[in-house]
């Protein structure tokens, strides 16, 4: 489980007073209104920042950090990830999980058969899809619907699934 969760990417500076334009990578960009602290993930080191102001412009969030008052000081962080600690992350509802916590889980059937490892979560319009890499290297796609996904057990690092008839044939 990762300590830092990415909520956006700094795409450019905005104005001359140290504001940045952030492309949100979170499900709910409005979460930035409540966000007080964040971390800019740099190549060499991470920089803890406090958020002074939040504005919205098209699909972007315009942030002002208390630590930066000048475009020259902030422009070195363009194209860097903006992250939050787990304490500052949005709390998941029951049955919701961070994608980074799911990657690498063992996928087993309700009959006890090991299918493979969960390697990606594809976000589609209707429902998400788990991409599972089988032990033989084959990719299996499993829709994240109640009929297929029975249980997530993060302590045991497993996802229990029910393979609907014909689902393995599609992959």
Tab-separated table of N, CA and C in Angstrom:
chain	number	residue	atom	x	y	z
A	1	UNK	N	0.851	-1.173	0.000
A	1	UNK	CA	0.000	0.000	0.000
A	1	UNK	C	0.902	1.243	0.000
A	2	UNK	N	0.633	2.126	-0.928
A	2	UNK	CA	1.451	3.313	-1.084
A	2	UNK	C	1.099	4.359	-0.030
A	3	UNK	N	2.140	5.101	0.410
A	3	UNK	CA	1.921	6.144	1.419
A	3	UNK	C	1.362	7.414	0.798
A	4	UNK	N	1.733	7.691	-0.460
A	4	UNK	CA	1.260	8.887	-1.142
A	4	UNK	C	0.329	8.501	-2.283
A	5	UNK	N	-0.764	9.231	-2.399
A	5	UNK	CA	-1.741	8.987	-3.457
A	5	UNK	C	-1.798	10.199	-4.366
A	6	UNK	N	-1.655	9.991	-5.679
A	6	UNK	CA	-1.657	11.107	-6.624
A	6	UNK	C	-3.078	11.637	-6.796
A	7	UNK	N	-3.220	12.964	-6.667
A	7	UNK	CA	-4.518	13.610	-6.883
A	7	UNK	C	-4.494	14.518	-8.105
A	8	UNK	N	-3.308	14.752	-8.666
A	8	UNK	CA	-3.217	15.607	-9.832
A	8	UNK	C	-1.800	15.702	-10.353
A	9	UNK	N	-1.683	16.379	-11.498
A	9	UNK	CA	-0.381	16.638	-12.106
A	9	UNK	C	-0.294	18.128	-12.391
A	10	UNK	N	0.794	18.753	-11.949
A	10	UNK	CA	1.000	20.182	-12.210
A	10	UNK	C	1.360	20.321	-13.685
A	11	UNK	N	0.498	21.011	-14.442
A	11	UNK	CA	0.718	21.099	-15.891
A	11	UNK	C	1.457	22.361	-16.309
A	12	UNK	N	1.250	23.461	-15.566
A	12	UNK	CA	1.924	24.711	-15.919
A	12	UNK	C	1.775	25.706	-14.779
A	13	UNK	N	2.528	26.791	-14.901
A	13	UNK	CA	2.340	27.887	-13.951
A	13	UNK	C	1.116	28.677	-14.394
A	14	UNK	N	0.616	29.502	-13.489
A	14	UNK	CA	-0.557	30.325	-13.807
A	14	UNK	C	-0.315	31.705	-13.207
A	15	UNK	N	-0.037	32.659	-14.059
A	15	UNK	CA	0.268	34.004	-13.569
A	15	UNK	C	1.687	34.098	-13.039
A	16	UNK	N	1.986	35.206	-12.364
A	16	UNK	CA	3.360	35.435	-11.891
A	16	UNK	C	3.493	35.313	-10.372
A	17	UNK	N	2.409	35.059	-9.666
A	17	UNK	CA	2.438	35.025	-8.209
A	17	UNK	C	2.574	33.618	-7.616
A	18	UNK	N	3.009	32.650	-8.421
A	18	UNK	CA	3.290	31.324	-7.899
A	18	UNK	C	2.134	30.341	-7.945
A	19	UNK	N	1.067	30.674	-8.670
A	19	UNK	CA	-0.032	29.724	-8.809
A	19	UNK	C	0.323	28.684	-9.868
A	20	UNK	N	-0.313	27.502	-9.749
A	20	UNK	CA	-0.100	26.450	-10.731
A	20	UNK	C	-1.430	25.920	-11.228
A	21	UNK	N	-1.397	25.431	-12.459
A	21	UNK	CA	-2.558	24.777	-13.058
A	21	UNK	C	-2.353	23.276	-12.873
A	22	UNK	N	-3.354	22.615	-12.270
A	22	UNK	CA	-3.251	21.192	-11.960
A	22	UNK	C	-4.333	20.429	-12.714
A	23	UNK	N	-3.930	19.356	-13.403
A	23	UNK	CA	-4.897	18.462	-14.016
A	23	UNK	C	-5.254	17.409	-12.961
A	24	UNK	N	-6.521	17.391	-12.498
A	24	UNK	CA	-6.885	16.452	-11.428
A	24	UNK	C	-6.938	15.004	-11.922
A	25	UNK	N	-6.387	14.104	-11.122
A	25	UNK	CA	-6.454	12.675	-11.428
A	25	UNK	C	-7.325	11.948	-10.405
A	26	UNK	N	-8.117	12.695	-9.702
A	26	UNK	CA	-9.023	12.151	-8.702
A	26	UNK	C	-10.434	12.109	-9.285
A	27	UNK	N	-11.269	11.253	-8.731
A	27	UNK	CA	-12.646	11.129	-9.219
A	27	UNK	C	-13.444	12.407	-9.005
A	28	UNK	N	-13.124	13.153	-7.949
A	28	UNK	CA	-13.901	14.337	-7.585
A	28	UNK	C	-12.982	15.552	-7.440
A	29	UNK	N	-12.848	16.381	-8.488
A	29	UNK	CA	-11.985	17.559	-8.396
A	29	UNK	C	-12.403	18.539	-7.292
A	30	UNK	N	-13.660	18.501	-6.873
A	30	UNK	CA	-14.108	19.399	-5.808
A	30	UNK	C	-13.430	19.092	-4.471
A	31	UNK	N	-12.771	17.930	-4.377
A	31	UNK	CA	-12.055	17.573	-3.154
A	31	UNK	C	-10.964	18.591	-2.819
A	32	UNK	N	-10.484	19.314	-3.835
A	32	UNK	CA	-9.430	20.300	-3.615
A	32	UNK	C	-9.896	21.433	-2.709
A	33	UNK	N	-11.208	21.706	-2.683
A	33	UNK	CA	-11.729	22.769	-1.818
A	33	UNK	C	-11.445	22.485	-0.347
A	34	UNK	N	-11.460	21.201	0.036
A	34	UNK	CA	-11.243	20.815	1.427
A	34	UNK	C	-9.790	20.483	1.735
A	35	UNK	N	-8.979	20.360	0.705
A	35	UNK	CA	-7.589	19.948	0.879
A	35	UNK	C	-6.747	21.077	1.474
A	36	UNK	N	-6.040	20.781	2.533
A	36	UNK	CA	-5.195	21.777	3.209
A	36	UNK	C	-3.704	21.565	2.925
A	37	UNK	N	-3.293	20.293	2.875
A	37	UNK	CA	-1.875	19.968	2.694
A	37	UNK	C	-1.719	18.982	1.554
A	38	UNK	N	-0.601	19.102	0.851
A	38	UNK	CA	-0.292	18.199	-0.257
A	38	UNK	C	1.215	18.013	-0.325
A	39	UNK	N	1.642	17.171	-1.245
A	39	UNK	CA	3.065	16.905	-1.439
A	39	UNK	C	3.347	16.969	-2.935
A	40	UNK	N	4.330	17.780	-3.317
A	40	UNK	CA	4.788	17.796	-4.703
A	40	UNK	C	5.889	16.748	-4.787
A	41	UNK	N	5.691	15.750	-5.641
A	41	UNK	CA	6.646	14.647	-5.754
A	41	UNK	C	7.679	14.986	-6.817
A	42	UNK	N	8.850	15.364	-6.375
A	42	UNK	CA	9.933	15.712	-7.284
A	42	UNK	C	10.817	14.524	-7.571
A	43	UNK	N	11.759	14.692	-8.485
A	43	UNK	CA	12.670	13.600	-8.817
A	43	UNK	C	13.589	13.273	-7.646
A	44	UNK	N	14.136	14.294	-7.037
A	44	UNK	CA	15.100	14.075	-5.957
A	44	UNK	C	14.470	14.061	-4.576
A	45	UNK	N	13.455	14.908	-4.397
A	45	UNK	CA	12.836	14.982	-3.080
A	45	UNK	C	11.380	15.425	-3.211
A	46	UNK	N	10.630	15.141	-2.171
A	46	UNK	CA	9.236	15.576	-2.111
A	46	UNK	C	9.159	16.873	-1.329
A	47	UNK	N	8.235	17.748	-1.725
A	47	UNK	CA	8.076	19.042	-1.070
A	47	UNK	C	6.669	19.117	-0.470
A	48	UNK	N	6.610	19.279	0.845
A	48	UNK	CA	5.322	19.445	1.518
A	48	UNK	C	4.844	20.875	1.311
A	49	UNK	N	3.568	21.019	0.940
A	49	UNK	CA	3.007	22.345	0.691
A	49	UNK	C	1.655	22.481	1.380
A	50	UNK	N	1.331	23.738	1.721
A	50	UNK	CA	0.009	24.066	2.248
A	50	UNK	C	-0.739	24.839	1.183
A	51	UNK	N	-2.001	24.510	1.005
A	51	UNK	CA	-2.793	25.148	-0.044
A	51	UNK	C	-3.420	26.424	0.496
A	52	UNK	N	-3.119	27.534	-0.178
A	52	UNK	CA	-3.625	28.841	0.245
A	52	UNK	C	-4.941	29.178	-0.445
A	53	UNK	N	-5.078	28.802	-1.725
A	53	UNK	CA	-6.325	29.096	-2.433
A	53	UNK	C	-6.556	28.080	-3.543
A	54	UNK	N	-7.833	27.929	-3.886
A	54	UNK	CA	-8.256	26.980	-4.917
A	54	UNK	C	-9.248	27.680	-5.838
A	55	UNK	N	-9.005	27.565	-7.147
A	55	UNK	CA	-9.949	28.062	-8.153
A	55	UNK	C	-10.106	26.982	-9.206
A	56	UNK	N	-11.170	27.063	-9.961
A	56	UNK	CA	-11.410	26.086	-11.016
A	56	UNK	C	-11.485	26.808	-12.350
A	57	UNK	N	-10.836	26.224	-13.382
A	57	UNK	CA	-10.846	26.787	-14.725
A	57	UNK	C	-10.909	25.639	-15.722
A	58	UNK	N	-12.028	25.519	-16.416
A	58	UNK	CA	-12.276	24.418	-17.353
A	58	UNK	C	-12.061	23.097	-16.616
A	59	UNK	N	-11.187	22.216	-17.150
A	59	UNK	CA	-10.975	20.940	-16.473
A	59	UNK	C	-9.823	21.000	-15.464
A	60	UNK	N	-9.289	22.188	-15.226
A	60	UNK	CA	-8.133	22.341	-14.351
A	60	UNK	C	-8.507	22.926	-12.985
A	61	UNK	N	-7.605	22.710	-12.043
A	61	UNK	CA	-7.702	23.336	-10.729
A	61	UNK	C	-6.507	24.273	-10.619
A	62	UNK	N	-6.757	25.525	-10.245
A	62	UNK	CA	-5.686	26.498	-10.059
A	62	UNK	C	-5.389	26.559	-8.560
A	63	UNK	N	-4.157	26.207	-8.190
A	63	UNK	CA	-3.778	26.182	-6.783
A	63	UNK	C	-2.697	27.212	-6.487
A	64	UNK	N	-2.805	27.787	-5.314
A	64	UNK	CA	-1.770	28.681	-4.783
A	64	UNK	C	-1.268	28.039	-3.504
A	65	UNK	N	0.041	27.842	-3.412
A	65	UNK	CA	0.647	27.270	-2.223
A	65	UNK	C	1.240	28.390	-1.366
A	66	UNK	N	1.135	28.258	-0.056
A	66	UNK	CA	1.669	29.269	0.863
A	66	UNK	C	3.181	29.434	0.723
A	67	UNK	N	3.853	28.364	0.319
A	67	UNK	CA	5.319	28.373	0.261
A	67	UNK	C	5.885	29.111	-0.956
A	68	UNK	N	5.067	29.413	-1.967
A	68	UNK	CA	5.569	30.003	-3.204
A	68	UNK	C	4.789	31.253	-3.561
A	69	UNK	N	5.510	32.362	-3.780
A	69	UNK	CA	4.880	33.628	-4.149
A	69	UNK	C	5.371	34.153	-5.493
A	70	UNK	N	6.181	33.365	-6.183
A	70	UNK	CA	6.819	33.844	-7.395
A	70	UNK	C	6.836	32.729	-8.438
A	71	UNK	N	6.576	33.087	-9.682
A	71	UNK	CA	6.579	32.115	-10.779
A	71	UNK	C	7.937	31.413	-10.887
A	72	UNK	N	9.030	32.123	-10.615
A	72	UNK	CA	10.365	31.542	-10.744
A	72	UNK	C	10.613	30.425	-9.733
A	73	UNK	N	9.964	30.509	-8.573
A	73	UNK	CA	10.152	29.492	-7.543
A	73	UNK	C	9.351	28.225	-7.819
A	74	UNK	N	8.195	28.364	-8.451
A	74	UNK	CA	7.293	27.228	-8.637
A	74	UNK	C	7.487	26.514	-9.969
A	75	UNK	N	8.073	27.186	-10.979
A	75	UNK	CA	8.108	26.576	-12.307
A	75	UNK	C	8.962	25.317	-12.393
A	76	UNK	N	9.841	25.084	-11.446
A	76	UNK	CA	10.622	23.838	-11.453
A	76	UNK	C	9.764	22.603	-11.145
A	77	UNK	N	8.529	22.826	-10.652
A	77	UNK	CA	7.647	21.710	-10.301
A	77	UNK	C	6.604	21.399	-11.372
A	78	UNK	N	6.690	22.073	-12.513
A	78	UNK	CA	5.789	21.775	-13.632
A	78	UNK	C	6.052	20.343	-14.097
A	79	UNK	N	5.010	19.619	-14.422
A	79	UNK	CA	5.026	18.224	-14.850
A	79	UNK	C	5.316	17.258	-13.690
A	80	UNK	N	5.178	17.708	-12.469
A	80	UNK	CA	5.356	16.858	-11.293
A	80	UNK	C	3.994	16.449	-10.749
A	81	UNK	N	3.971	15.304	-10.080
A	81	UNK	CA	2.742	14.813	-9.467
A	81	UNK	C	2.439	15.590	-8.196
A	82	UNK	N	1.153	15.830	-7.971
A	82	UNK	CA	0.684	16.409	-6.723
A	82	UNK	C	0.002	15.279	-5.967
A	83	UNK	N	0.493	14.993	-4.775
A	83	UNK	CA	0.017	13.846	-4.017
A	83	UNK	C	-0.500	14.273	-2.653
A	84	UNK	N	-1.197	13.348	-2.007
A	84	UNK	CA	-1.627	13.540	-0.627
A	84	UNK	C	-1.223	12.305	0.163
A	85	UNK	N	-1.070	12.499	1.464
A	85	UNK	CA	-0.820	11.362	2.334
A	85	UNK	C	-2.142	10.639	2.559
A	86	UNK	N	-2.080	9.438	3.039
A	86	UNK	CA	-3.317	8.684	3.310
A	86	UNK	C	-4.195	9.399	4.330
A	87	UNK	N	-3.592	10.113	5.270
A	87	UNK	CA	-4.380	10.852	6.269
A	87	UNK	C	-5.194	11.968	5.622
A	88	UNK	N	-4.659	12.568	4.552
A	88	UNK	CA	-5.344	13.660	3.860
A	88	UNK	C	-6.176	13.190	2.673
A	89	UNK	N	-6.184	11.883	2.429
A	89	UNK	CA	-6.945	11.345	1.301
A	89	UNK	C	-8.432	11.286	1.652
A	90	UNK	N	-9.249	11.276	0.613
A	90	UNK	CA	-10.691	11.105	0.799
A	90	UNK	C	-10.920	9.720	1.381
A	91	UNK	N	-11.788	9.640	2.352
A	91	UNK	CA	-12.090	8.345	2.963
A	91	UNK	C	-12.960	7.529	2.007
A	92	UNK	N	-12.590	6.272	1.826
A	92	UNK	CA	-13.350	5.388	0.943
A	92	UNK	C	-14.614	4.909	1.647
A	93	UNK	N	-15.683	4.853	0.882
A	93	UNK	CA	-16.939	4.280	1.376
A	93	UNK	C	-16.767	2.760	1.447
A	94	UNK	N	-17.614	2.072	2.209
A	94	UNK	CA	-17.540	0.605	2.210
A	94	UNK	C	-17.682	0.062	0.787
A	95	UNK	N	-16.781	-0.834	0.421
A	95	UNK	CA	-16.800	-1.397	-0.925
A	95	UNK	C	-16.007	-0.590	-1.940
A	96	UNK	N	-15.432	0.549	-1.535
A	96	UNK	CA	-14.580	1.354	-2.418
A	96	UNK	C	-13.123	1.156	-2.017
A	97	UNK	N	-12.227	1.176	-3.010
A	97	UNK	CA	-10.811	0.948	-2.759
A	97	UNK	C	-9.993	1.856	-3.658
A	98	UNK	N	-8.794	2.209	-3.209
A	98	UNK	CA	-7.867	2.915	-4.071
A	98	UNK	C	-7.283	1.895	-5.047
A	99	UNK	N	-7.163	2.285	-6.308
A	99	UNK	CA	-6.651	1.373	-7.330
A	99	UNK	C	-5.266	0.856	-6.949
A	100	UNK	N	-4.429	1.718	-6.386
A	100	UNK	CA	-3.075	1.283	-6.037
A	100	UNK	C	-3.078	0.172	-4.987
A	101	UNK	N	-4.145	0.082	-4.183
A	101	UNK	CA	-4.241	-0.986	-3.185
A	101	UNK	C	-4.686	-2.312	-3.812
A	102	UNK	N	-5.306	-2.257	-4.980
A	102	UNK	CA	-5.802	-3.466	-5.639
A	102	UNK	C	-4.758	-4.127	-6.533
A	103	UNK	N	-3.880	-3.307	-7.126
A	103	UNK	CA	-2.871	-3.840	-8.042
A	103	UNK	C	-1.973	-4.822	-7.295
A	104	UNK	N	-1.816	-6.006	-7.872
A	104	UNK	CA	-0.956	-7.021	-7.270
A	104	UNK	C	-1.694	-8.051	-6.431
A	105	UNK	N	-2.998	-7.849	-6.209
A	105	UNK	CA	-3.755	-8.831	-5.432
A	105	UNK	C	-3.912	-10.125	-6.229
A	106	UNK	N	-3.918	-11.261	-5.512
A	106	UNK	CA	-4.185	-12.547	-6.135
A	106	UNK	C	-5.669	-12.653	-6.414
A	107	UNK	N	-6.021	-13.109	-7.613
A	107	UNK	CA	-7.422	-13.285	-8.000
A	107	UNK	C	-7.728	-14.779	-7.959
A	108	UNK	N	-8.716	-15.134	-7.125
A	108	UNK	CA	-9.110	-16.531	-6.987
A	108	UNK	C	-10.613	-16.648	-7.246
A	109	UNK	N	-11.033	-17.817	-7.724
A	109	UNK	CA	-12.454	-18.023	-7.976
A	109	UNK	C	-13.143	-18.436	-6.688
A	110	UNK	N	-14.462	-18.399	-6.701
A	110	UNK	CA	-15.231	-18.833	-5.539
A	110	UNK	C	-15.109	-20.343	-5.330
A	111	UNK	N	-14.488	-21.037	-6.277
A	111	UNK	CA	-14.225	-22.472	-6.142
A	111	UNK	C	-12.797	-22.737	-5.669
A	112	UNK	N	-12.039	-21.660	-5.381
A	112	UNK	CA	-10.691	-21.800	-4.838
A	112	UNK	C	-9.582	-21.872	-5.870
A	113	UNK	N	-9.895	-21.705	-7.144
A	113	UNK	CA	-8.883	-21.769	-8.202
A	113	UNK	C	-8.172	-20.424	-8.332
A	114	UNK	N	-6.832	-20.464	-8.356
A	114	UNK	CA	-6.036	-19.242	-8.531
A	114	UNK	C	-6.015	-18.889	-10.015
A	115	UNK	N	-6.480	-17.666	-10.355
A	115	UNK	CA	-6.531	-17.247	-11.757
A	115	UNK	C	-5.268	-16.496	-12.151
A	116	UNK	N	-4.816	-15.581	-11.292
A	116	UNK	CA	-3.636	-14.787	-11.594
A	116	UNK	C	-3.561	-13.587	-10.679
A	117	UNK	N	-2.844	-12.556	-11.135
A	117	UNK	CA	-2.681	-11.317	-10.360
A	117	UNK	C	-3.417	-10.179	-11.036
A	118	UNK	N	-4.038	-9.330	-10.231
A	118	UNK	CA	-4.708	-8.144	-10.751
A	118	UNK	C	-3.618	-7.147	-11.144
A	119	UNK	N	-3.558	-6.798	-12.424
A	119	UNK	CA	-2.476	-5.940	-12.910
A	119	UNK	C	-2.927	-4.538	-13.294
A	120	UNK	N	-4.256	-4.338	-13.508
A	120	UNK	CA	-4.726	-3.006	-13.864
A	120	UNK	C	-6.225	-2.925	-13.630
A	121	UNK	N	-6.706	-1.703	-13.457
A	121	UNK	CA	-8.136	-1.448	-13.366
A	121	UNK	C	-8.473	-0.489	-14.492
A	122	UNK	N	-9.284	-0.962	-15.435
A	122	UNK	CA	-9.687	-0.144	-16.574
A	122	UNK	C	-10.982	0.569	-16.208
A	123	UNK	N	-10.962	1.891	-16.297
A	123	UNK	CA	-12.139	2.677	-15.949
A	123	UNK	C	-12.942	2.949	-17.213
A	124	UNK	N	-14.099	2.304	-17.303
A	124	UNK	CA	-14.970	2.475	-18.468
A	124	UNK	C	-16.194	3.279	-18.050
A	125	UNK	N	-17.054	3.562	-18.983
A	125	UNK	CA	-18.241	4.349	-18.666
A	125	UNK	C	-19.233	3.630	-17.782
A	126	UNK	N	-19.504	2.366	-18.075
A	126	UNK	CA	-20.530	1.635	-17.329
A	126	UNK	C	-20.004	1.114	-15.996
A	127	UNK	N	-18.926	0.370	-16.034
A	127	UNK	CA	-18.322	-0.182	-14.822
A	127	UNK	C	-16.833	-0.390	-15.069
A	128	UNK	N	-16.080	-0.484	-14.002
A	128	UNK	CA	-14.657	-0.755	-14.147
A	128	UNK	C	-14.461	-2.206	-14.573
A	129	UNK	N	-13.268	-2.493	-15.077
A	129	UNK	CA	-12.909	-3.842	-15.500
A	129	UNK	C	-11.546	-4.160	-14.897
A	130	UNK	N	-11.446	-5.318	-14.225
A	130	UNK	CA	-10.165	-5.771	-13.692
A	130	UNK	C	-9.401	-6.496	-14.787
A	131	UNK	N	-8.153	-6.086	-14.992
A	131	UNK	CA	-7.265	-6.793	-15.907
A	131	UNK	C	-6.409	-7.715	-15.058
A	132	UNK	N	-6.525	-9.003	-15.325
A	132	UNK	CA	-5.816	-10.015	-14.550
A	132	UNK	C	-4.820	-10.703	-15.471
A	133	UNK	N	-3.576	-10.811	-15.015
A	133	UNK	CA	-2.573	-11.545	-15.770
A	133	UNK	C	-2.491	-12.942	-15.168
A	134	UNK	N	-2.875	-13.930	-15.973
A	134	UNK	CA	-2.878	-15.319	-15.517
A	134	UNK	C	-1.450	-15.830	-15.373
A	135	UNK	N	-1.312	-16.940	-14.666
A	135	UNK	CA	0.013	-17.529	-14.453
A	135	UNK	C	0.688	-17.899	-15.769
A	136	UNK	N	-0.094	-18.180	-16.815
A	136	UNK	CA	0.479	-18.525	-18.122
A	136	UNK	C	0.753	-17.288	-18.991
A	137	UNK	N	0.531	-16.078	-18.433
A	137	UNK	CA	0.798	-14.845	-19.157
A	137	UNK	C	-0.392	-14.285	-19.910
A	138	UNK	N	-1.467	-15.038	-19.985
A	138	UNK	CA	-2.675	-14.610	-20.690
A	138	UNK	C	-3.386	-13.506	-19.896
A	139	UNK	N	-3.999	-12.559	-20.596
A	139	UNK	CA	-4.751	-11.483	-19.955
A	139	UNK	C	-6.225	-11.854	-19.902
A	140	UNK	N	-6.797	-11.689	-18.715
A	140	UNK	CA	-8.214	-11.978	-18.513
A	140	UNK	C	-8.882	-10.696	-18.029
A	141	UNK	N	-10.005	-10.334	-18.646
A	141	UNK	CA	-10.752	-9.140	-18.257
A	141	UNK	C	-12.007	-9.556	-17.508
A	142	UNK	N	-12.175	-8.994	-16.305
A	142	UNK	CA	-13.317	-9.339	-15.465
A	142	UNK	C	-14.076	-8.059	-15.128
A	143	UNK	N	-15.360	-7.978	-15.488
A	143	UNK	CA	-16.118	-6.759	-15.164
A	143	UNK	C	-16.319	-6.631	-13.647
A	144	UNK	N	-16.225	-5.408	-13.167
A	144	UNK	CA	-16.430	-5.160	-11.738
A	144	UNK	C	-17.926	-4.931	-11.524
A	145	UNK	N	-18.624	-6.061	-11.408
A	145	UNK	CA	-20.063	-6.053	-11.141
A	145	UNK	C	-20.312	-7.043	-10.007
A	146	UNK	N	-21.409	-6.867	-9.308
A	146	UNK	CA	-21.707	-7.704	-8.146
A	146	UNK	C	-21.757	-9.195	-8.483
A	147	UNK	N	-22.177	-9.556	-9.693
A	147	UNK	CA	-22.262	-10.956	-10.068
A	147	UNK	C	-20.877	-11.600	-10.201
A	148	UNK	N	-19.836	-10.786	-10.482
A	148	UNK	CA	-18.492	-11.324	-10.701
A	148	UNK	C	-17.551	-11.106	-9.506
A	149	UNK	N	-17.547	-9.933	-8.944
A	149	UNK	CA	-16.615	-9.616	-7.853
A	149	UNK	C	-17.331	-9.875	-6.534
A	150	UNK	N	-16.892	-10.900	-5.821
A	150	UNK	CA	-17.568	-11.309	-4.594
A	150	UNK	C	-16.949	-10.701	-3.345
A	151	UNK	N	-15.596	-10.566	-3.326
A	151	UNK	CA	-14.950	-10.092	-2.098
A	151	UNK	C	-13.564	-9.534	-2.397
A	152	UNK	N	-13.221	-8.492	-1.661
A	152	UNK	CA	-11.857	-7.955	-1.649
A	152	UNK	C	-11.329	-8.164	-0.231
A	153	UNK	N	-10.188	-8.803	-0.096
A	153	UNK	CA	-9.592	-8.992	1.216
A	153	UNK	C	-8.164	-8.446	1.157
A	154	UNK	N	-8.012	-7.185	1.584
A	154	UNK	CA	-6.699	-6.541	1.485
A	154	UNK	C	-5.695	-7.145	2.451
A	155	UNK	N	-6.173	-7.686	3.589
A	155	UNK	CA	-5.246	-8.306	4.537
A	155	UNK	C	-4.627	-9.575	3.945
A	156	UNK	N	-5.470	-10.383	3.287
A	156	UNK	CA	-4.965	-11.610	2.665
A	156	UNK	C	-4.466	-11.373	1.242
A	157	UNK	N	-4.635	-10.142	0.753
A	157	UNK	CA	-4.201	-9.748	-0.589
A	157	UNK	C	-4.877	-10.597	-1.680
A	158	UNK	N	-6.209	-10.745	-1.550
A	158	UNK	CA	-6.950	-11.537	-2.534
A	158	UNK	C	-8.221	-10.827	-2.976
A	159	UNK	N	-8.647	-11.169	-4.189
A	159	UNK	CA	-9.953	-10.790	-4.724
A	159	UNK	C	-10.632	-12.098	-5.095
A	160	UNK	N	-11.827	-12.314	-4.560
A	160	UNK	CA	-12.587	-13.514	-4.901
A	160	UNK	C	-13.597	-13.158	-5.982
A	161	UNK	N	-13.579	-13.960	-7.060
A	161	UNK	CA	-14.447	-13.674	-8.205
A	161	UNK	C	-15.283	-14.906	-8.558
A	162	UNK	N	-16.396	-14.644	-9.189
A	162	UNK	CA	-17.221	-15.713	-9.776
A	162	UNK	C	-17.138	-15.526	-11.286
A	163	UNK	N	-16.624	-16.542	-11.953
A	163	UNK	CA	-16.486	-16.461	-13.403
A	163	UNK	C	-17.784	-16.889	-14.046
A	164	UNK	N	-18.475	-15.919	-14.638
A	164	UNK	CA	-19.722	-16.220	-15.335
A	164	UNK	C	-19.452	-17.128	-16.525
A	165	UNK	N	-20.421	-17.973	-16.888
A	165	UNK	CA	-20.227	-18.870	-18.042
A	165	UNK	C	-19.837	-18.079	-19.298
A	166	UNK	N	-18.796	-18.539	-19.968
A	166	UNK	CA	-18.351	-17.907	-21.195
A	166	UNK	C	-17.356	-16.775	-21.004
A	167	UNK	N	-17.167	-16.282	-19.781
A	167	UNK	CA	-16.265	-15.151	-19.547
A	167	UNK	C	-14.820	-15.496	-19.867
A	168	UNK	N	-14.390	-16.699	-19.524
A	168	UNK	CA	-13.011	-17.111	-19.821
A	168	UNK	C	-12.823	-17.320	-21.327
A	169	UNK	N	-13.896	-17.660	-22.038
A	169	UNK	CA	-13.803	-17.879	-23.475
A	169	UNK	C	-13.583	-16.581	-24.234
A	170	UNK	N	-14.048	-15.456	-23.654
A	170	UNK	CA	-13.919	-14.156	-24.315
A	170	UNK	C	-12.485	-13.653	-24.288
A	171	UNK	N	-11.732	-14.098	-23.332
A	171	UNK	CA	-10.373	-13.563	-23.134
A	171	UNK	C	-9.347	-14.281	-23.933
